[in-house]
């Protein structure tokens, strides 16, 4: 459970603490935004051991090689694992800096999720950062993204769920009788609604979350994932992508949409890059 300091002398301070440790579920605080890079071992390419964006020694890169040539970007596979905290947001900023400076590139432009929850505000801020980077978010078939993890996952420009995604209503993780607890909860509801709208998801997703008691967890079926845009792409993002593809082909939107309707379904990572080289199997 969250290790929350007891409420101190001032009731006003208690309200501040409340907002700082808001969570959908209580867990140990630990940041786990990690990555692996491609290494050449015995003439074979393999993924390196896990490294952390929070560890400066793991993100130190030389500007030039021994031959005085520019060092190419390191291809990395990025994972969000464990409980999402404010430290993950800081790590994501480190990652963004490495991507923008050309020191790293994300394999498949995809960030993989395996998390049971964490802090609500941190998850939403992480989602915003991921959306700014234009990355895709995925849940592997053996993994799950539950509770507040869903808010970070929503930041993906495109999204794919092969594993489990679960939602429920948020709750305050402690029982102290603080001032305006009901008002604080209503403020939380407003912020969640605003975030869902900001990320271009339907209001029905918020309603579905609020309908699930906090002691429960609803795993969403494939049809619900599509209905809430958690699988695939949101309408405004799809409109922008379609328009860009039509411009690239030099055809009208109507002609492009007709071609799109007749094209075979694509595997998610391939479709995410604008190419369709293989049919979707899983």
Tab-separated table of N, CA and C in Angstrom, residues 15 17 32 41 62 108 120 139 144 157 186 194 196 209-210 220 250 255 261 274:
chain	number	residue	atom	x	y	z
A	15	UNK	N	-5.014	18.584	3.139
A	15	UNK	CA	-5.606	18.653	1.805
A	15	UNK	C	-4.539	18.650	0.725
A	17	UNK	N	-1.537	17.247	0.974
A	17	UNK	CA	-1.029	15.883	0.907
A	17	UNK	C	-1.976	15.000	0.113
A	32	UNK	N	9.547	3.061	-12.850
A	32	UNK	CA	10.019	1.969	-13.681
A	32	UNK	C	9.803	2.250	-15.166
A	41	UNK	N	26.108	-9.266	-30.301
A	41	UNK	CA	26.805	-10.271	-29.506
A	41	UNK	C	26.967	-11.531	-30.345
A	62	UNK	N	28.020	9.348	-25.850
A	62	UNK	CA	29.108	10.124	-26.443
A	62	UNK	C	28.573	10.907	-27.640
A	108	UNK	N	9.918	0.584	-33.432
A	108	UNK	CA	8.500	0.526	-33.740
A	108	UNK	C	7.708	1.720	-33.254
A	120	UNK	N	-2.736	8.910	-9.980
A	120	UNK	CA	-3.589	9.409	-11.054
A	120	UNK	C	-2.937	10.560	-11.805
A	139	UNK	N	-0.015	-3.162	-25.091
A	139	UNK	CA	-0.041	-4.085	-23.957
A	139	UNK	C	0.156	-5.481	-24.519
A	144	UNK	N	-0.704	-6.720	-18.450
A	144	UNK	CA	-1.950	-6.036	-18.162
A	144	UNK	C	-1.671	-4.590	-17.793
A	157	UNK	N	-0.587	7.718	-29.461
A	157	UNK	CA	-1.266	8.215	-30.663
A	157	UNK	C	-2.114	7.110	-31.284
A	186	UNK	N	-15.018	15.630	-6.063
A	186	UNK	CA	-15.681	16.177	-7.245
A	186	UNK	C	-14.679	16.885	-8.151
A	194	UNK	N	-11.944	16.094	-17.915
A	194	UNK	CA	-11.195	17.002	-18.786
A	194	UNK	C	-10.075	16.261	-19.509
A	196	UNK	N	-9.915	12.988	-20.256
A	196	UNK	CA	-10.491	12.084	-21.253
A	196	UNK	C	-10.888	12.855	-22.499
A	209	UNK	N	-15.925	4.003	-16.265
A	209	UNK	CA	-15.011	3.939	-15.121
A	209	UNK	C	-15.757	4.192	-13.820
A	210	UNK	N	-16.575	5.219	-13.794
A	210	UNK	CA	-17.266	5.591	-12.563
A	210	UNK	C	-18.297	4.550	-12.148
A	220	UNK	N	-11.892	-4.963	-19.798
A	220	UNK	CA	-12.695	-4.597	-20.958
A	220	UNK	C	-12.577	-5.637	-22.066
A	250	UNK	N	-1.421	12.308	-53.242
A	250	UNK	CA	-1.917	13.270	-54.218
A	250	UNK	C	-3.332	13.005	-54.668
A	255	UNK	N	-11.347	9.789	-52.222
A	255	UNK	CA	-10.666	8.700	-52.924
A	255	UNK	C	-9.810	7.888	-51.966
A	261	UNK	N	-10.933	1.662	-47.312
A	261	UNK	CA	-11.993	0.703	-47.011
A	261	UNK	C	-11.769	-0.626	-47.714
A	274	UNK	N	2.077	3.690	-41.241
A	274	UNK	CA	1.487	4.075	-42.505
A	274	UNK	C	1.680	3.057	-43.597
